[in-house]
Coordinates of C-alpha atoms in Angstrom, one line a residue:
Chain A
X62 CA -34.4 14.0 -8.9
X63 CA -35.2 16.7 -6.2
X64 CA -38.9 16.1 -6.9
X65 CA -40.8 13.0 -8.3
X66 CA -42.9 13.8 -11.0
X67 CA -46.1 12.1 -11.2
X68 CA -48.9 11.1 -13.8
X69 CA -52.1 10.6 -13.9
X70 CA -51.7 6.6 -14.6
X71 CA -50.1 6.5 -11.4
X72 CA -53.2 7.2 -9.3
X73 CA -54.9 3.8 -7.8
X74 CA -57.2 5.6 -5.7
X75 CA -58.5 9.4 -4.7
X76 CA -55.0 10.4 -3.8
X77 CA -52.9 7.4 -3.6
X78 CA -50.1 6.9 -6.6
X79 CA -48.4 3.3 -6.9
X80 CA -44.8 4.0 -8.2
X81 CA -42.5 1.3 -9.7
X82 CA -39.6 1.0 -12.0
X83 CA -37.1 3.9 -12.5
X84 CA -39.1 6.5 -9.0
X85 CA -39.4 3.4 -7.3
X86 CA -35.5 2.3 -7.6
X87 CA -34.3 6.4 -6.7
X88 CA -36.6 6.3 -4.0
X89 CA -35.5 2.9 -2.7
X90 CA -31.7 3.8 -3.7
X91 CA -31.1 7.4 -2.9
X92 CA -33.8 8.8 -0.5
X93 CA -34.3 5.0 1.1
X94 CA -37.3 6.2 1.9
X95 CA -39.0 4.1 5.1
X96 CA -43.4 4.0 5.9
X97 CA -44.3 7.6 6.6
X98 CA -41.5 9.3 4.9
X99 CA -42.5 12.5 3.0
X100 CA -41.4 13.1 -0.3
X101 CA -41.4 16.0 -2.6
X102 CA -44.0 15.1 -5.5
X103 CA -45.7 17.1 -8.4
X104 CA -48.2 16.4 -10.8
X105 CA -47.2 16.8 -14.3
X106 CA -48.5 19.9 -15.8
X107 CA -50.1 20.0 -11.7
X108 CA -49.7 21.0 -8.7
X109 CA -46.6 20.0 -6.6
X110 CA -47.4 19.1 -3.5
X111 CA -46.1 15.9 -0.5
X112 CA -46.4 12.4 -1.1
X113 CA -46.3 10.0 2.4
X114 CA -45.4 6.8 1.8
X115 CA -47.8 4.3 2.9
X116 CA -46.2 1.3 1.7
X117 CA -42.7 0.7 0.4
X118 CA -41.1 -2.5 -1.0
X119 CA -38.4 -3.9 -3.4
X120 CA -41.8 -4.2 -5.9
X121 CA -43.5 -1.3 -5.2
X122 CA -44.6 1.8 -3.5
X123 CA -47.8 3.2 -2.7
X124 CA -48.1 7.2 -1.4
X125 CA -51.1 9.6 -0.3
X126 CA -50.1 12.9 -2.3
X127 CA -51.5 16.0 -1.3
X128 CA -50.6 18.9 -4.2
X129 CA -51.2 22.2 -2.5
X130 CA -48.7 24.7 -4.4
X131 CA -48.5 26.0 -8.1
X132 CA -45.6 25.1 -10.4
X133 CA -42.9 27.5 -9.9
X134 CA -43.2 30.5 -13.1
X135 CA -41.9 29.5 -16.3
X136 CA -40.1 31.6 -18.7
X137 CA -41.0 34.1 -21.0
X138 CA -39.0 32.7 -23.5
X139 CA -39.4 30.8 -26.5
X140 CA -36.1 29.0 -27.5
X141 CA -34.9 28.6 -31.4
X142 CA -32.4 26.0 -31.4
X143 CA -30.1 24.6 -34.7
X144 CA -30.2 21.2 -33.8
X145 CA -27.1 20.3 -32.0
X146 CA -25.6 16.7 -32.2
X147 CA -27.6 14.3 -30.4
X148 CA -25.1 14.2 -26.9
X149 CA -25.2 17.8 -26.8
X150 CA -29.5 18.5 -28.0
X151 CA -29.8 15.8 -24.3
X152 CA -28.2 18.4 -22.0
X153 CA -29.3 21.5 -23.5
X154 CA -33.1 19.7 -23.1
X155 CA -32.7 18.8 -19.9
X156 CA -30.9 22.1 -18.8
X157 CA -33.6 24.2 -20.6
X158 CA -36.6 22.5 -19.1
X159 CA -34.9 23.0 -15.7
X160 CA -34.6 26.7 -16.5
X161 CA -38.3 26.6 -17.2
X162 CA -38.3 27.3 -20.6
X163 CA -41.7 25.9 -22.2
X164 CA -41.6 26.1 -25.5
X165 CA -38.5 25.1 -27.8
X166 CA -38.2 24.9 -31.6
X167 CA -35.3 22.6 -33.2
X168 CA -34.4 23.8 -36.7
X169 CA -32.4 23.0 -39.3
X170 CA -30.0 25.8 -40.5
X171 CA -26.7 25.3 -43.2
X172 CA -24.0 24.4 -40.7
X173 CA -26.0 21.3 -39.2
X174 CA -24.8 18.3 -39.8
X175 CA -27.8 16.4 -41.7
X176 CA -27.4 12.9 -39.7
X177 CA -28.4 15.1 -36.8
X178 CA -31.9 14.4 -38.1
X179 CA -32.0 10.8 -38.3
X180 CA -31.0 10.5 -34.3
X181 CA -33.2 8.0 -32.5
X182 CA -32.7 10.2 -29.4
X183 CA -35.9 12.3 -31.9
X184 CA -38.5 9.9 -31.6
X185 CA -39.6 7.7 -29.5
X186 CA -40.0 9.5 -26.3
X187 CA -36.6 10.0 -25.6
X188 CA -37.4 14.0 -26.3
X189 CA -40.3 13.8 -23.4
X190 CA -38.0 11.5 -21.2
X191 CA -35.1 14.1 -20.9
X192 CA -37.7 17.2 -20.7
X193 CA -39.4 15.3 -17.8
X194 CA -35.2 14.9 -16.1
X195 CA -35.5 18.8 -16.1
X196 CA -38.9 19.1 -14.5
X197 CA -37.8 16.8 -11.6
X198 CA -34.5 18.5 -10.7
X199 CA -35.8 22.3 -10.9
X200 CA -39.3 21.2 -9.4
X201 CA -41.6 21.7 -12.0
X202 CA -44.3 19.8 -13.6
X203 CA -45.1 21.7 -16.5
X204 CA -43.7 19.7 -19.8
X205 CA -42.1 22.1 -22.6
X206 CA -43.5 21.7 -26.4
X207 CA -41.1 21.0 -28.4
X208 CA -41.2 21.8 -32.0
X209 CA -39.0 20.2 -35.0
X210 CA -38.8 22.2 -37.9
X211 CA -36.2 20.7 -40.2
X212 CA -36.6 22.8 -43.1
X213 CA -35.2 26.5 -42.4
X214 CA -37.0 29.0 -45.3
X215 CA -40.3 27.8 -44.1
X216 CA -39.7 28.2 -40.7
X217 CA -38.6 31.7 -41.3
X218 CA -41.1 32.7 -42.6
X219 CA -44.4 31.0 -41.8
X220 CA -43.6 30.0 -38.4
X221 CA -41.8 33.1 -37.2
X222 CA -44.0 36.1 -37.6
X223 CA -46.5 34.3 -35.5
X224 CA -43.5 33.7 -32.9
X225 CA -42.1 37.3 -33.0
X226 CA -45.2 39.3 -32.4
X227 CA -44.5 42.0 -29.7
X228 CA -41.7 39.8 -28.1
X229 CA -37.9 40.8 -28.1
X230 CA -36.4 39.1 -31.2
X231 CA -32.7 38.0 -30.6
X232 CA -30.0 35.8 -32.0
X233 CA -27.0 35.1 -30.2
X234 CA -24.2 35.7 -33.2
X235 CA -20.5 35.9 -32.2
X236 CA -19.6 39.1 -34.7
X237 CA -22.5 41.1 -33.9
X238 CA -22.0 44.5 -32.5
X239 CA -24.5 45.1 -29.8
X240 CA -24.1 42.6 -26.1
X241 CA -26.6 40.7 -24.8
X242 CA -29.1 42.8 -23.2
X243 CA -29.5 42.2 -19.0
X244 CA -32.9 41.7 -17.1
X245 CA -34.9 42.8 -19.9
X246 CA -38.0 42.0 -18.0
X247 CA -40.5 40.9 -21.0
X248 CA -41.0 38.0 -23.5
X249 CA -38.2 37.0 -26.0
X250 CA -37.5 34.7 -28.8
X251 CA -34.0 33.8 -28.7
X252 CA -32.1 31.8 -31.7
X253 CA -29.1 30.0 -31.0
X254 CA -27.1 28.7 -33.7
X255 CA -25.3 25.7 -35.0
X256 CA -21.6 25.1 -34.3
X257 CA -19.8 27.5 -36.9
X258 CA -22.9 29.8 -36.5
X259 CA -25.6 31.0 -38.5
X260 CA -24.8 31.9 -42.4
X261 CA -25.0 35.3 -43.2
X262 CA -28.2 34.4 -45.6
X263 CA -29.7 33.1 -42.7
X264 CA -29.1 36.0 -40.3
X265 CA -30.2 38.3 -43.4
X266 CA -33.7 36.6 -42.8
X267 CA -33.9 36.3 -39.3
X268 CA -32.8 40.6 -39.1
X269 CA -35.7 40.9 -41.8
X270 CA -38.0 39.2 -39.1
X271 CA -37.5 41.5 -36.5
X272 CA -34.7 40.0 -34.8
X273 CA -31.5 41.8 -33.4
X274 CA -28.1 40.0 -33.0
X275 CA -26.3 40.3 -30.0
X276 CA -23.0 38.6 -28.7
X277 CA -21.6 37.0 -25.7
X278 CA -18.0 38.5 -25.4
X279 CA -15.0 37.4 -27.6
X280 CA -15.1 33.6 -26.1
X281 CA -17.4 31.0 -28.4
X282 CA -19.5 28.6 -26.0
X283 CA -20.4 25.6 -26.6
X284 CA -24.1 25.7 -26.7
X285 CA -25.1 23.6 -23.9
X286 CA -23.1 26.7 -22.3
X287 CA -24.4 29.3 -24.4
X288 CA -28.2 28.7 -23.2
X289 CA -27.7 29.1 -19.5
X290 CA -25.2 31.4 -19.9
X291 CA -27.6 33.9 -21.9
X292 CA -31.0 32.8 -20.3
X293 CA -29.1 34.3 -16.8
X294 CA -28.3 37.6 -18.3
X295 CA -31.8 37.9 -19.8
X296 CA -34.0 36.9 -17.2
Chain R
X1333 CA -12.1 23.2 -30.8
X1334 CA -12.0 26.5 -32.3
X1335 CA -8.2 27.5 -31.9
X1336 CA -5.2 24.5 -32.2
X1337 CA -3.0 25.5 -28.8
X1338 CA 0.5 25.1 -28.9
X1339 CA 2.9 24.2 -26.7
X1340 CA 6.5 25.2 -26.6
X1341 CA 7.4 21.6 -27.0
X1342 CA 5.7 21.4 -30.4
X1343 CA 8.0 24.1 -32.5
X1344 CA 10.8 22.2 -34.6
X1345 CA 12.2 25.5 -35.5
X1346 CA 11.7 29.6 -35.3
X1347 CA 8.3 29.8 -35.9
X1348 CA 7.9 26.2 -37.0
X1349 CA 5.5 23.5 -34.8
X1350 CA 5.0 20.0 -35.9
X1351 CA 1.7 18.5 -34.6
X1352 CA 0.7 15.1 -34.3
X1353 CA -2.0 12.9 -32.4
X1354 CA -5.5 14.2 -31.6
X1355 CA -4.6 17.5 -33.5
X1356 CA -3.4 16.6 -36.3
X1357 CA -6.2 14.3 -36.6
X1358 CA -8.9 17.3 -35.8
X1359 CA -7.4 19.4 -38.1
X1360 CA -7.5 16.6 -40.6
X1361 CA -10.6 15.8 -39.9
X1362 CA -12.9 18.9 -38.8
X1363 CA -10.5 21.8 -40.8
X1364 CA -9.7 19.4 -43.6
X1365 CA -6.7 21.6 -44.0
X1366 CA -4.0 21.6 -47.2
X1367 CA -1.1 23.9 -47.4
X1368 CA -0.9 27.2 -47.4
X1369 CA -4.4 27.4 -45.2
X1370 CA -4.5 29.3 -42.1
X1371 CA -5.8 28.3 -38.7
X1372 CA -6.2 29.9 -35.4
X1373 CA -3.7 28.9 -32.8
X1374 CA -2.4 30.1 -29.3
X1375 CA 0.5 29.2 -27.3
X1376 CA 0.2 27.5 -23.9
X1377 CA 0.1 30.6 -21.0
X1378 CA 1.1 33.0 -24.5
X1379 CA -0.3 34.8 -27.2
X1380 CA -2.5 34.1 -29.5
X1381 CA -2.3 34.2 -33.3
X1382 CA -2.4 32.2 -36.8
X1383 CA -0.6 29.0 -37.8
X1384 CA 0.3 28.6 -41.6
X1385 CA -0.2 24.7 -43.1
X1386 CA 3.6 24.2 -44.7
X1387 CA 3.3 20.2 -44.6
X1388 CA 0.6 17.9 -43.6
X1389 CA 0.1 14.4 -44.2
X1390 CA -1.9 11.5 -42.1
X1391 CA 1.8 11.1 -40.1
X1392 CA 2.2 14.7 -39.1
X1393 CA 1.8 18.7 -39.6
X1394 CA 4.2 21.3 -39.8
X1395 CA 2.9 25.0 -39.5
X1396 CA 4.9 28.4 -39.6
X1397 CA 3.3 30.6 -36.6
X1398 CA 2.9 33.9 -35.7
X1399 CA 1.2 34.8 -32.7
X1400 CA 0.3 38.4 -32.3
X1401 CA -2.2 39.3 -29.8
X1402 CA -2.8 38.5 -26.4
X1403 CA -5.3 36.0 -25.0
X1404 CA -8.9 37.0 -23.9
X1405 CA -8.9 38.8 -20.6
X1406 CA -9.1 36.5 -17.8
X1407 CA -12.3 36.6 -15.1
X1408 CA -11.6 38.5 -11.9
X1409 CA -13.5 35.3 -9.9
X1410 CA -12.1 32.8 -8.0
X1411 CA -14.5 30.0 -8.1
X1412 CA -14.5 26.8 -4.9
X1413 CA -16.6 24.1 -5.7
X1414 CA -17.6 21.3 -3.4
X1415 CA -16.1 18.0 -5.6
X1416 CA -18.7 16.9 -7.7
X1417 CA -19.1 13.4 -9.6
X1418 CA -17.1 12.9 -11.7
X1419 CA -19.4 13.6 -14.8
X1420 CA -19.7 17.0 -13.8
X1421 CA -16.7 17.3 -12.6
X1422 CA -15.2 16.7 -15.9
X1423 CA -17.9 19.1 -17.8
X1424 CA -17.8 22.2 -15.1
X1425 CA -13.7 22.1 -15.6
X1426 CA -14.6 22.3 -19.2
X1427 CA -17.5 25.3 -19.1
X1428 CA -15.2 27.2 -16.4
X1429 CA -11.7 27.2 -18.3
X1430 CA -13.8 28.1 -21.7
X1431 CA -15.5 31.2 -19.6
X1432 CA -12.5 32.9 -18.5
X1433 CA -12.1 30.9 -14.8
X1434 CA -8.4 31.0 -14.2
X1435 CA -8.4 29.7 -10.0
X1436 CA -10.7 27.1 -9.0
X1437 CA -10.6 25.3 -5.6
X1438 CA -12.0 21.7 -5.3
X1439 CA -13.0 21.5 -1.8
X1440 CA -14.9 18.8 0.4
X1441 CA -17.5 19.1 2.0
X1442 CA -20.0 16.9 4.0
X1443 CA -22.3 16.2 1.3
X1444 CA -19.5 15.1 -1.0
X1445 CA -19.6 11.7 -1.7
X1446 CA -16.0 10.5 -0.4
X1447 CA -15.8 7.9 -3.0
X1448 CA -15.1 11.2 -5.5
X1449 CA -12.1 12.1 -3.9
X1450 CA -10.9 8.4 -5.4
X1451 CA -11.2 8.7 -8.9
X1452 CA -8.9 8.9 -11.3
X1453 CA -9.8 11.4 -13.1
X1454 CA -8.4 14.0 -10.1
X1455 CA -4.8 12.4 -11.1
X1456 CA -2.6 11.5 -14.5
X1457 CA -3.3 15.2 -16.0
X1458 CA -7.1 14.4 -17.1
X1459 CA -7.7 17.7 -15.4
X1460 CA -5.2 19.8 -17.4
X1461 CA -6.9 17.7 -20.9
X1462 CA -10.3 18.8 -19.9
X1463 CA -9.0 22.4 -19.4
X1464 CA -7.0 22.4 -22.1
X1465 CA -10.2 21.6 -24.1
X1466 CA -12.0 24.3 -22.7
X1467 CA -9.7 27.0 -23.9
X1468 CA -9.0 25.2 -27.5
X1469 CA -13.3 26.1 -27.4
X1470 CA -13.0 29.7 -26.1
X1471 CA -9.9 30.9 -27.9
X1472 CA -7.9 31.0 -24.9
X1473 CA -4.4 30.1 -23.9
X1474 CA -4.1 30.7 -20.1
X1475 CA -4.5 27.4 -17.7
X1476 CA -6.3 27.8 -14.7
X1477 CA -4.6 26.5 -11.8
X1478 CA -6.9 24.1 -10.1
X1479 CA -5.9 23.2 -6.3
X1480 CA -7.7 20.4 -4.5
X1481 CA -8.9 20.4 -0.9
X1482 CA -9.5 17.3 0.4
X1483 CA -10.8 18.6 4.4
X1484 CA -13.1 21.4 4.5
X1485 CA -12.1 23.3 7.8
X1486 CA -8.0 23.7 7.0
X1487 CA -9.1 25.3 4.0
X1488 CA -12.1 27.9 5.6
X1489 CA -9.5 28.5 8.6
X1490 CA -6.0 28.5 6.3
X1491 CA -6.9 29.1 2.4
X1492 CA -9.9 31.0 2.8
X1493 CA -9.1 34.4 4.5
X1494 CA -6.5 35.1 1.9
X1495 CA -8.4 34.1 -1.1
X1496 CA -11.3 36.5 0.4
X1497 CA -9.1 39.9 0.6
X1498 CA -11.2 42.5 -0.4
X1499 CA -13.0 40.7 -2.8
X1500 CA -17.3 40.3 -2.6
X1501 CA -17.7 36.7 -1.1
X1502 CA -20.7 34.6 -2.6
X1503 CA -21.9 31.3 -1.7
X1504 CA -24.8 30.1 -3.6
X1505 CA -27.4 29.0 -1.2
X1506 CA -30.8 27.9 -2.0
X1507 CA -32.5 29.2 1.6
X1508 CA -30.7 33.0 0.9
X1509 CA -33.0 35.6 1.1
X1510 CA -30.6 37.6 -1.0
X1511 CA -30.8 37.3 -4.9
X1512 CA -27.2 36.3 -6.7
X1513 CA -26.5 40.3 -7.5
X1514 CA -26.0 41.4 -11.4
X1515 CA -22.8 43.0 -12.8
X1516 CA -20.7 43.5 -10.2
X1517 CA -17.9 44.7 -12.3
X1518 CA -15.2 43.6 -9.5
X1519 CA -13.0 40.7 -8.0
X1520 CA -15.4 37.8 -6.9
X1521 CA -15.1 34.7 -4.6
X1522 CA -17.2 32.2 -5.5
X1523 CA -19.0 29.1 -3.5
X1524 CA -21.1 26.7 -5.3
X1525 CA -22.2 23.7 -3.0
X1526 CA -22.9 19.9 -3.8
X1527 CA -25.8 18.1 -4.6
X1528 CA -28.1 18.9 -1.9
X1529 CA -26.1 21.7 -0.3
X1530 CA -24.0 23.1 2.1
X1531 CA -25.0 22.2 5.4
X1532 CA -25.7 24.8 8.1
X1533 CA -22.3 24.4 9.6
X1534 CA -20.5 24.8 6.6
X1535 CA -22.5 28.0 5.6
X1536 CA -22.0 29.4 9.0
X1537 CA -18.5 28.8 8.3
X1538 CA -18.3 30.7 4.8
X1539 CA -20.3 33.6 6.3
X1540 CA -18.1 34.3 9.5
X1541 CA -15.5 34.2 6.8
X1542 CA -17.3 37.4 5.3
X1543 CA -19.0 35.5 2.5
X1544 CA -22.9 36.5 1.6
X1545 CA -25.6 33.8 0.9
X1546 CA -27.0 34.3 -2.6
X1547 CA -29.9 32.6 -4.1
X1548 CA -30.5 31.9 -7.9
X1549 CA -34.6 31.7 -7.8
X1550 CA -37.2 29.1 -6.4
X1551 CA -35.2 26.1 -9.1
X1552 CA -33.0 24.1 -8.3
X1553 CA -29.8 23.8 -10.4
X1554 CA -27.2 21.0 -11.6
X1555 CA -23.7 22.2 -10.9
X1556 CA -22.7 22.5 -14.8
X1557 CA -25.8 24.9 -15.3
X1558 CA -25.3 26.9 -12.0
X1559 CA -22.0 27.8 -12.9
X1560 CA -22.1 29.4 -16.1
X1561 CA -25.5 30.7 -15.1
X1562 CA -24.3 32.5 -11.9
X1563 CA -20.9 33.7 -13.9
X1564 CA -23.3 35.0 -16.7
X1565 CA -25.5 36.9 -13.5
X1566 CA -22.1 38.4 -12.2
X1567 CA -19.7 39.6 -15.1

């Protein structure tokens, strides 16, 4: 955690935070931070600012945050993802939201494995939890949306026109002629697919949308390597 | 794992491999293979190719091969890493031999955690598994050689030099004023430091070496993601 993210339920007083639990312990166990120390802090969806600490036990700790700086830009990207198994959705979340992507959509598509759906790691916070991870090692504050959409057809084609607009439309798809594009300086939607790739029925619709496929080179990445790997080249 | 590799111990026969173990239960498993179905295979450090089911039962598999093209052409970057923990360690071995890395250099350095240097993952071929698995993902069949350097200044004063040659020298830096350059199309070293850096006398170091500081933008990565994401940036 290079910064600690902060909430509004935190706040005890005009500027002063009280922090236990999970910020507490990585304070205590990896900055073992001492009265007066100043820590790097952000609000979420705030500023980011410093946070002295004022008071510092094994129970508690209380800080005076002052939030003087922006969040650093996010993305222009919105992120189309087949729903990868539940180990591998974790770091791609965390990984995105530390790229500063804000706004995610989960889909379903023919080559996912339908027990992906009924992961607990989908409800219950544990979405918000790993999103939050990102935000605190990239410093930034501002949470992604994340979107499920387990039914592909409507997905296509209610929610994607809407998406597309004027953005560039691109699907990463290993047999596709064209290469990524580089620094393409604008907003995109990018769809990733499932292990095995997207079905050609599915790439049919998404080309009927507006979209272009592009590859990434004869080697197939896993896509918890695929993501970084083409949010660099785009961007 | 996208291709089955080979190794010259596995062939019973001209052209003959018998499998057994954690392939034979992937491709009984994942592939759900019978005879006569084809599957993608390459041979260890050699070409690349199909194998041909002839026999399989939960015991064992016997394949007829033919191996007719050459592996994926190999990145021109030699890539030294300060030894992260073990978790990454294990996952950036993985991403790097799936992108095309074929010479990495673990290296200490004073943010390393020394306890890393003891775990046994760096011994009993758990290095050579995880990059075996990366190139069973990317369709590849050439190791990387991975050499360990346990005291940072015997490898700046003794390895460095000749690893540098006429090469462009990069260490990633988060204080560089210079942006990690795009398509370099040319022989890279390089530098990725640990969890919260190099420190100054280690960059000092790298850059009377001839290295350049290179920054990735205002976030701050995790070692998995800054690796493919600066590869991506360069190739």
């Amino acid at each position: 955690m290079n910064m600690i993210l902060l909430f509004e339920d935190d706040f005890v007083g005009e500027g002063r935070v009280r922090l236990s639990g999970r910020r507490l312990r990585h304070i205590l166990d990896i900055h073992r931070a001492k009265i007066g120390d100043e820590l790097s802090v952000g609000l979420l969806n705030g500023g980011r600012g410093t946070g002295t600490v004022h008071f510092i036990c094994e129970e508690g700790l209380d800080m005076d945050v002052s939030l003087f700086r922006p969040p650093p830009p996010p993305l222009p990207l919105t992120l189309i993802l087949s729903l990868p198994r539940p180990k591998m959705l974790r770091r791609v979340l965390f990984s995105s939201s530390s790229l500063g992507v804000k706004k995610i959509f989960l889909i379903n598509s023919y080559r996912v494995d339908k027990s992906y759906w009924q992961t607990p790691f989908l409800s219950g916070g544990h979405v918000r939890q790993q999103l939050m991870l990102g935000l605190e090692q990239a410093k930034d504050t501002v949470l992604p949306d994340v979107h499920l959409r387990p039914r592909f057809k409507p997905f296509v084609e209610d929610d994607l026109p809407g998406l597309v607009g004027s953005a560039t439309a691109l699907v990463a798809h290993p047999s596709a002629a064209e290469p990524c594009p580089r620094d393409i300086g604008g907003p995109v939607v990018l769809a990733v697919g499932p292990e095995g790739g997207f079905i050609p029925y599915e790439i049919e619709k998404m080309l009927s949308s507006g979209f272009r496929q592009v590859h990434l080179g004869e080697r197939i990445l896993r896509v918890e390597i695929a993501v970084p790997y083409i949010i660099s080249r785009l961007f």
